[in-house]
Tab-separated table of C-alpha atoms in Angstrom:
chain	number	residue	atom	x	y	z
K	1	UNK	CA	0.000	0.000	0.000
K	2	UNK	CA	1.839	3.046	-1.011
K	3	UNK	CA	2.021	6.135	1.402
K	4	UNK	CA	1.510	9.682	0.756
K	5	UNK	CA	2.734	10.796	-2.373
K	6	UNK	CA	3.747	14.566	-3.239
K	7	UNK	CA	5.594	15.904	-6.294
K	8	UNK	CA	8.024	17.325	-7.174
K	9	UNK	CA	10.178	17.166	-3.730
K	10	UNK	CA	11.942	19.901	-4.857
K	11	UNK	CA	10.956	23.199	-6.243
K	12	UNK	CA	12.653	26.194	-7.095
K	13	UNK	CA	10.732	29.308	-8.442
K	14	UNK	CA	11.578	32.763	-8.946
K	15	UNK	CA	10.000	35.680	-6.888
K	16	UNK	CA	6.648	36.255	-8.840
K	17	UNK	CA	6.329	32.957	-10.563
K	18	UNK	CA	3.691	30.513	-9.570
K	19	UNK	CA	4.312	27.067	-7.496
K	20	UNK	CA	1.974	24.275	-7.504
K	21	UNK	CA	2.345	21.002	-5.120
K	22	UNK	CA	0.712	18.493	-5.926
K	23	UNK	CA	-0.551	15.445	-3.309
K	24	UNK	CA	-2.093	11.955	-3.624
K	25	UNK	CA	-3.571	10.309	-0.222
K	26	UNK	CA	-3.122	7.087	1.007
K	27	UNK	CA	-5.454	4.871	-1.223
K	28	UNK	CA	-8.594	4.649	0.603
K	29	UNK	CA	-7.880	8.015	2.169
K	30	UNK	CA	-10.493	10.881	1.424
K	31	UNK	CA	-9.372	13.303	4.083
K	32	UNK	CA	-6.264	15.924	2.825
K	33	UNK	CA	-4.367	18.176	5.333
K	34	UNK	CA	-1.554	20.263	3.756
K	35	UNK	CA	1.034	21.809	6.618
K	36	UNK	CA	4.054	24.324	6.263
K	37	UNK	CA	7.065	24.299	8.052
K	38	UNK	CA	9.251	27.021	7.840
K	39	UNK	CA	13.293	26.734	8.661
K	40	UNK	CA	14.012	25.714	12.342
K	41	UNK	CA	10.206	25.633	13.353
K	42	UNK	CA	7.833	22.988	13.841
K	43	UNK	CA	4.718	22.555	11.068
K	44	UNK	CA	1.880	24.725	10.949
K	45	UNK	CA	-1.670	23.844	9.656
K	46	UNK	CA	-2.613	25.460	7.084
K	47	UNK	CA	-5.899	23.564	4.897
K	48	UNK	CA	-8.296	20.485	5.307
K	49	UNK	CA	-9.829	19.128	2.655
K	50	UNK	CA	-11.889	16.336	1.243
K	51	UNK	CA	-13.017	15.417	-2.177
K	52	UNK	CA	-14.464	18.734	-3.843
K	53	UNK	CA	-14.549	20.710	-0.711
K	54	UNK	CA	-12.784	22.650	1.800
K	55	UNK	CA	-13.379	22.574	5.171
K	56	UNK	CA	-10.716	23.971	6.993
K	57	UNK	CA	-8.376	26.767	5.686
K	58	UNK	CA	-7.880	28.957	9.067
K	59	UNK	CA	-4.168	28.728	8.515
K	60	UNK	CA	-4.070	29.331	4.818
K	61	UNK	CA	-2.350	33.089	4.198
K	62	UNK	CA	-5.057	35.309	3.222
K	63	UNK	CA	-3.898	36.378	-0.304
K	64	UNK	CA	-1.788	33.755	-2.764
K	65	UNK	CA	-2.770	30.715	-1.502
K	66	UNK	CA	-5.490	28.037	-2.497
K	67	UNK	CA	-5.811	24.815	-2.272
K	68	UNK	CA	-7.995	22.187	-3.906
K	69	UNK	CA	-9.202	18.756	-4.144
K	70	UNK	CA	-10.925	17.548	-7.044
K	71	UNK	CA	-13.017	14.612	-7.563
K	72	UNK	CA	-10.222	13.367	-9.431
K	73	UNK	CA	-6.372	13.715	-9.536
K	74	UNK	CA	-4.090	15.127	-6.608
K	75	UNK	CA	-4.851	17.456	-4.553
K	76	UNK	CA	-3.174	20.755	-4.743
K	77	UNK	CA	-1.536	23.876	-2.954
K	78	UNK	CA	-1.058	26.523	-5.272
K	79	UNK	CA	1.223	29.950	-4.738
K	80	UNK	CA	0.770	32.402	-6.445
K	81	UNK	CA	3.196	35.076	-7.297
K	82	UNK	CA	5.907	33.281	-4.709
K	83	UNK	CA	8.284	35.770	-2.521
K	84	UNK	CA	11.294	34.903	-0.701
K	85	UNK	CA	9.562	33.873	2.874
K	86	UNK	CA	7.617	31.334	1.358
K	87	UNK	CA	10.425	28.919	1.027
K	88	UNK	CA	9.233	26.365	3.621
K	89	UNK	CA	9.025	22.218	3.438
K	90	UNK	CA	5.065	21.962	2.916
K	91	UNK	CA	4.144	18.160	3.683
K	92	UNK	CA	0.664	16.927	2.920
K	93	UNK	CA	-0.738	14.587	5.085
K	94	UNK	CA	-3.856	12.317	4.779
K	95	UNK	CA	-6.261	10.181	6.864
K	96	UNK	CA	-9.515	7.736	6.339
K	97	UNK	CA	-11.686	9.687	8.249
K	98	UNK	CA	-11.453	12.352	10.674
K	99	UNK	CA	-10.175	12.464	13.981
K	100	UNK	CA	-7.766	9.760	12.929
K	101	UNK	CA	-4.512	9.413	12.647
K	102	UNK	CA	-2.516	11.461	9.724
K	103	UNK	CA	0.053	9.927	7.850
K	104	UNK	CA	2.530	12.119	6.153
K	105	UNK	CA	4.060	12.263	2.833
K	106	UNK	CA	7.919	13.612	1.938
K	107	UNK	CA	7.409	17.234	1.943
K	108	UNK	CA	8.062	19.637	-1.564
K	109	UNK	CA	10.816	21.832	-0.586
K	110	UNK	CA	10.172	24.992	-2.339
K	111	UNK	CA	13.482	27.359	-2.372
K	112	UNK	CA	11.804	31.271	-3.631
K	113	UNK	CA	15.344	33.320	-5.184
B	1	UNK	CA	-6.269	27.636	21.283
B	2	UNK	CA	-4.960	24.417	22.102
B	3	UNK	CA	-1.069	25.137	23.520
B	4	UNK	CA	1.787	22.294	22.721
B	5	UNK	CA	4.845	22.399	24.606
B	6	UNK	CA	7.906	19.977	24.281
B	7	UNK	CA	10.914	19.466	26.782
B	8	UNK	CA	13.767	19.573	26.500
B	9	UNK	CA	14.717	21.361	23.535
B	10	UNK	CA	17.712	19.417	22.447
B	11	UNK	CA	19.575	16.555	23.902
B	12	UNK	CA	22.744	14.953	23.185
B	13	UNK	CA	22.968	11.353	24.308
B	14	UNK	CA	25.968	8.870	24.012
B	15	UNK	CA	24.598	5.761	21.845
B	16	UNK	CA	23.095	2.972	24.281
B	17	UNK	CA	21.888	5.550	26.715
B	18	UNK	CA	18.156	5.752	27.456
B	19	UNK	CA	15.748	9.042	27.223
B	20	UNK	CA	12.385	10.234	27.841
B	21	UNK	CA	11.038	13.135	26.177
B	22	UNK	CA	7.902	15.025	27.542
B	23	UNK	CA	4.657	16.611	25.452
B	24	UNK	CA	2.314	18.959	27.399
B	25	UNK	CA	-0.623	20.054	26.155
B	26	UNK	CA	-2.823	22.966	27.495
B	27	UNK	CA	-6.685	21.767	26.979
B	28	UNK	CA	-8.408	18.668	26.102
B	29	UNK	CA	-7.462	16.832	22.665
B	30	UNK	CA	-9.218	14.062	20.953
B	31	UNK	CA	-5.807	12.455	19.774
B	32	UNK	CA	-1.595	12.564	20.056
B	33	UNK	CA	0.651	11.308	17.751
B	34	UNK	CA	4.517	11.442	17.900
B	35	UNK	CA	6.436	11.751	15.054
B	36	UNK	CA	10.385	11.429	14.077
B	37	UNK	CA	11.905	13.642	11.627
B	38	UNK	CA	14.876	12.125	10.551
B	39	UNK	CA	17.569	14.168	8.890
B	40	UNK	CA	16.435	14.048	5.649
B	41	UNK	CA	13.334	15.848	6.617
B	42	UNK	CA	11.272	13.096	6.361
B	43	UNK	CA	8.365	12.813	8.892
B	44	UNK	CA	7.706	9.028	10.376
B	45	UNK	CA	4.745	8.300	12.645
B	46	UNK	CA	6.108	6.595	15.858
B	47	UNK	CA	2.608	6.852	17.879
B	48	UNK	CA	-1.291	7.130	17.594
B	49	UNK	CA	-1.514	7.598	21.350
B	50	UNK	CA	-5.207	9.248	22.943
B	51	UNK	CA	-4.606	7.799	26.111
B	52	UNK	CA	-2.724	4.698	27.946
B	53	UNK	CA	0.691	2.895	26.649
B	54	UNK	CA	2.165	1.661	23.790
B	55	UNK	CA	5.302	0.038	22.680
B	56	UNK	CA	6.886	-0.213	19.462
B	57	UNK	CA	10.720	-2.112	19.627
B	58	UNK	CA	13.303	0.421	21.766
B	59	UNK	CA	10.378	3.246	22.050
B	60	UNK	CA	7.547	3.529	23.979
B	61	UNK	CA	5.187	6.145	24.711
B	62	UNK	CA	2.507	6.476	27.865
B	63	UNK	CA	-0.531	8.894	26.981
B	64	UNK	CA	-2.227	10.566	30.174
B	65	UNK	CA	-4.696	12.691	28.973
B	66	UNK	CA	-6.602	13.334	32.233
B	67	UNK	CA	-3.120	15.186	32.982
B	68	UNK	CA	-2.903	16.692	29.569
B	69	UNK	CA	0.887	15.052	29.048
B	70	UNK	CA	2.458	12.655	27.214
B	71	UNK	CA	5.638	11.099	27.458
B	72	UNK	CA	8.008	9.145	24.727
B	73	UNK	CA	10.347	6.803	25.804
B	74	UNK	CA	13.623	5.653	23.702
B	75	UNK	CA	15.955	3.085	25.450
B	76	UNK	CA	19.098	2.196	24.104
B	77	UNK	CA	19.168	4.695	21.239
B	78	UNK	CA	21.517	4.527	17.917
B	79	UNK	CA	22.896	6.591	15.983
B	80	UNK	CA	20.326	6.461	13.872
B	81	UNK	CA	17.467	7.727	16.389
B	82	UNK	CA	19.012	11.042	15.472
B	83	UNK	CA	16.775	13.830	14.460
B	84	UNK	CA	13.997	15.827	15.918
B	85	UNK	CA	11.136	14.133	17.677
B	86	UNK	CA	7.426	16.208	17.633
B	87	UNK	CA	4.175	15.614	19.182
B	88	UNK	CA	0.962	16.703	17.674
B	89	UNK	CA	-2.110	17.067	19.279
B	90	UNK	CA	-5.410	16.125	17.467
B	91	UNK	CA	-7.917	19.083	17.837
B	92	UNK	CA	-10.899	18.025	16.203
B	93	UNK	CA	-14.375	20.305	16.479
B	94	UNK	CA	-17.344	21.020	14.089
B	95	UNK	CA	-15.524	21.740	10.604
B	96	UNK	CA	-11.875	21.534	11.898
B	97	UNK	CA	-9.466	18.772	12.043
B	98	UNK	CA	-5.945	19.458	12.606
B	99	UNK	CA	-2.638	18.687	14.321
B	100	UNK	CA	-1.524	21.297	16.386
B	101	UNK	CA	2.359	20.614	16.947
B	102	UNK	CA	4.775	21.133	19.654
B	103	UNK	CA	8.172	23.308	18.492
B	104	UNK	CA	10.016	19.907	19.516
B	105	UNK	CA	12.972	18.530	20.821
B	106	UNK	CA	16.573	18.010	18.619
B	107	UNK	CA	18.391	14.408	19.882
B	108	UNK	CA	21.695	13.908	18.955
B	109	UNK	CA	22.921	10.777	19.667
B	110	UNK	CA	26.762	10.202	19.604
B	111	UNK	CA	28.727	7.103	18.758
């Protein structure tokens, strides 16, 4: 049973240019958490999802960032217009239902010049 | 909002010496889970731990959550155990559903 997936693992955009991480759950897994963690700190929440909706985005920055889920494919954290303190490790994490235990894929490591 | 506090910050052990590293948290949570990220960056679940003991090889970890503390337990430890060790708490209410993580603690174990 494969784990988490995310792609790429490492990313490297210019300021202003657009990053997209991408996510695939654990098969069977319909609940999608994406978390950031910035250098020398721990993770932060930032989205909950499930299949076409969001349901949690409380720590999403308020401009730049979406996220979504679709019925089919990966799910995704997009950034728009990247600047330099958005170079973080964001790891995606997914569970079978909530209030469950996450698992946690590799983490994109998105470097902003 | 829920508070998650992690002692010591760093420890440096000789290899085949035993720890125990502590996890506070400040208000009720539904679950705790204690993860190991290895140098690499990689995150590895060690425990999915709401309450009592469990025991996994050279770690262990005792959940009380009447207390609001849990504890994580690594005897004998390698090289290898290197890295930083978090615990998460599992706050879980109407619409949300998230981890809420400590800041962690940084082992070093020496040959």
């Amino acid at each position: 049973n494969a784990g988490v997936m995310q792609n790429p693992r490492h990313l490297v955009r210019r300021r202003g240019q657009e990053a997209r991480l991408r996510c695939s759950p654990m098969k069977g897994h319909s609940h999608v958490y994406w978390y950031r963690q910035l250098p020398e700190e721990g993770l932060k929440f930032m989205v909950y999802l499930q299949k076409e909706n969001i349901i949690d985005e409380s720590g999403m920055p308020k401009e730049r960032f979406s996220a979504e889920f679709p019925k089919e494919g990966p799910s995704i954290l997009r950034i728009q217009q990247v600047v330099r303190g958005d170079s973080a490790a964001y790891f995606c994490a997914s569970s079978p239902v909530q209030a469950h235990e996450q698992f946690f894929g590799p983490g994109t490591r998105l470097t902003v010049l | 909002g829920i508070q998650v506090e992690q002692s010591p910050p760093d420890l440096i052990l000789q290899e085949g010496a035993n720890s125990t590293l502590r996890c506070n948290f400040s208000d009720s949570v539904n679950n705790l889970q204690w993860f190991h990220q290895n140098p690499w960056g990689q995150l590895i679940n060690l425990f999915y731990i709401p309450s009592g003991t469990k025991q996994n090889g050279r770690l262990s970890a005792t959940t009380v959550a009447t207390e609001r503390y849990s504890l994580l337990y690594i005897s004998s430890s390698q090289t290898t155990d290197s890295g930083v060790y978090f615990c998460a708490a599992l706050y879980y209410g109407g619409a949300t559903n998230k981890l809420i993580f400590g800041t962690g603690t940084l082992l070093a174990v020496q040959p």
